[in-house]
Amino acid sequence: HFISLLLLLFTATIWAANKSAVMKLPTSKYHFGLFSRNTVRRVVFPFVNTGKAPLVIQKASVSCGCTKVHYTQKPILPGQTGYILVIYHGKDLMPGHFSKSILVQSNASNGVIKLLIEGETR
């Protein structure tokens, strides 16, 4: 009976994994280059749900108050595209190189996605 139970659990796990959402991004990094600190920069990270279940972004956390994030709020059906918009404004920060991360939590099987923006301000 124990082996039957293990086989049943294994089968259920495989079936559940095949029915999950998957967030596929062309890139998870963006470099803005050199720009003035008083300039607001934006980048859109598009993604596709390549899984077999609706994908829902639950939360996106930023590493600094100089960075804001907006994302697709409705469930992204399999095969559909969503977006993550990252806005950077470093006017109150020191000039020079910066690197900021954004952690995106969703129900996707590939877990938490880390996005990275970089650049240099003068």
mmCIF file of N, CA, C and O in Angstrom, residues 17-24 48-55 76-80 109:
data_model
loop_
_atom_site.group_PDB
_atom_site.id
_atom_site.type_symbol
_atom_site.label_atom_id
_atom_site.label_comp_id
_atom_site.label_asym_id
_atom_site.label_seq_id
_atom_site.Cartn_x
_atom_site.Cartn_y
_atom_site.Cartn_z
ATOM 1 N N ALA A 17 2.158 19.916 -11.837
ATOM 2 C CA ALA A 17 3.237 20.691 -12.452
ATOM 3 C C ALA A 17 2.925 20.988 -13.910
ATOM 4 O O ALA A 17 3.261 22.051 -14.417
ATOM 5 N N ASN A 18 2.301 20.057 -14.608
ATOM 6 C CA ASN A 18 1.949 20.253 -16.010
ATOM 7 C C ASN A 18 0.802 21.237 -16.185
ATOM 8 O O ASN A 18 0.559 21.710 -17.279
ATOM 9 N N LYS A 19 0.065 21.534 -15.135
ATOM 10 C CA LYS A 19 -1.077 22.444 -15.194
ATOM 11 C C LYS A 19 -0.757 23.805 -14.583
ATOM 12 O O LYS A 19 -1.645 24.537 -14.207
ATOM 13 N N SER A 20 0.511 24.150 -14.441
ATOM 14 C CA SER A 20 0.871 25.395 -13.782
ATOM 15 C C SER A 20 1.190 26.490 -14.802
ATOM 16 O O SER A 20 1.375 26.233 -15.985
ATOM 17 N N ALA A 21 1.284 27.724 -14.304
ATOM 18 C CA ALA A 21 1.684 28.871 -15.111
ATOM 19 C C ALA A 21 3.210 28.935 -15.151
ATOM 20 O O ALA A 21 3.882 28.491 -14.219
ATOM 21 N N VAL A 22 3.745 29.510 -16.233
ATOM 22 C CA VAL A 22 5.189 29.709 -16.366
ATOM 23 C C VAL A 22 5.414 31.110 -16.939
ATOM 24 O O VAL A 22 4.852 31.449 -17.976
ATOM 25 N N MET A 23 6.216 31.924 -16.232
ATOM 26 C CA MET A 23 6.523 33.276 -16.698
ATOM 27 C C MET A 23 7.811 33.246 -17.514
ATOM 28 O O MET A 23 8.871 32.926 -17.002
ATOM 29 N N LYS A 24 7.717 33.584 -18.801
ATOM 30 C CA LYS A 24 8.871 33.565 -19.708
ATOM 31 C C LYS A 24 9.156 34.992 -20.163
ATOM 32 O O LYS A 24 8.322 35.618 -20.799
ATOM 33 N N VAL A 48 5.516 36.301 -21.340
ATOM 34 C CA VAL A 48 4.463 35.430 -21.866
ATOM 35 C C VAL A 48 4.235 34.317 -20.861
ATOM 36 O O VAL A 48 5.184 33.792 -20.284
ATOM 37 N N ASN A 49 2.982 33.978 -20.660
ATOM 38 C CA ASN A 49 2.645 32.808 -19.846
ATOM 39 C C ASN A 49 2.723 31.591 -20.769
ATOM 40 O O ASN A 49 1.839 31.363 -21.580
ATOM 41 N N THR A 50 3.810 30.841 -20.651
ATOM 42 C CA THR A 50 3.990 29.655 -21.494
ATOM 43 C C THR A 50 3.473 28.389 -20.814
ATOM 44 O O THR A 50 3.661 27.293 -21.338
ATOM 45 N N GLY A 51 2.838 28.557 -19.665
ATOM 46 C CA GLY A 51 2.294 27.411 -18.940
ATOM 47 C C GLY A 51 0.898 27.049 -19.407
ATOM 48 O O GLY A 51 0.432 27.490 -20.455
ATOM 49 N N LYS A 52 0.225 26.241 -18.588
ATOM 50 C CA LYS A 52 -1.102 25.732 -18.939
ATOM 51 C C LYS A 52 -2.188 26.196 -17.970
ATOM 52 O O LYS A 52 -3.292 25.677 -17.987
ATOM 53 N N ALA A 53 -1.850 27.182 -17.126
ATOM 54 C CA ALA A 53 -2.808 27.730 -16.164
ATOM 55 C C ALA A 53 -2.658 29.248 -16.158
ATOM 56 O O ALA A 53 -1.607 29.768 -16.545
ATOM 57 N N PRO A 54 -3.689 29.977 -15.745
ATOM 58 C CA PRO A 54 -3.563 31.438 -15.656
ATOM 59 C C PRO A 54 -2.438 31.842 -14.706
ATOM 60 O O PRO A 54 -2.240 31.230 -13.668
ATOM 61 N N LEU A 55 -1.711 32.889 -15.095
ATOM 62 C CA LEU A 55 -0.613 33.411 -14.296
ATOM 63 C C LEU A 55 -1.098 34.680 -13.589
ATOM 64 O O LEU A 55 -1.685 35.551 -14.215
ATOM 65 N N ILE A 76 -3.140 36.399 -16.471
ATOM 66 C CA ILE A 76 -2.634 36.255 -17.829
ATOM 67 C C ILE A 76 -2.859 34.803 -18.232
ATOM 68 O O ILE A 76 -2.264 33.891 -17.653
ATOM 69 N N LEU A 77 -3.718 34.607 -19.189
ATOM 70 C CA LEU A 77 -4.059 33.256 -19.627
ATOM 71 C C LEU A 77 -2.893 32.622 -20.384
ATOM 72 O O LEU A 77 -2.013 33.332 -20.883
ATOM 73 N N PRO A 78 -2.864 31.297 -20.475
ATOM 74 C CA PRO A 78 -1.798 30.625 -21.227
ATOM 75 C C PRO A 78 -1.684 31.194 -22.642
ATOM 76 O O PRO A 78 -2.690 31.405 -23.325
ATOM 77 N N GLY A 79 -0.454 31.500 -23.041
ATOM 78 C CA GLY A 79 -0.196 32.051 -24.367
ATOM 79 C C GLY A 79 -0.311 33.563 -24.442
ATOM 80 O O GLY A 79 0.098 34.159 -25.434
ATOM 81 N N GLN A 80 -0.864 34.208 -23.413
ATOM 82 C CA GLN A 80 -1.015 35.655 -23.435
ATOM 83 C C GLN A 80 0.222 36.352 -22.871
ATOM 84 O O GLN A 80 1.021 35.761 -22.153
ATOM 85 N N SER A 109 5.288 28.508 -11.838
ATOM 86 C CA SER A 109 6.098 27.403 -11.317
ATOM 87 C C SER A 109 7.572 27.757 -11.242
ATOM 88 O O SER A 109 8.310 27.130 -10.490
#
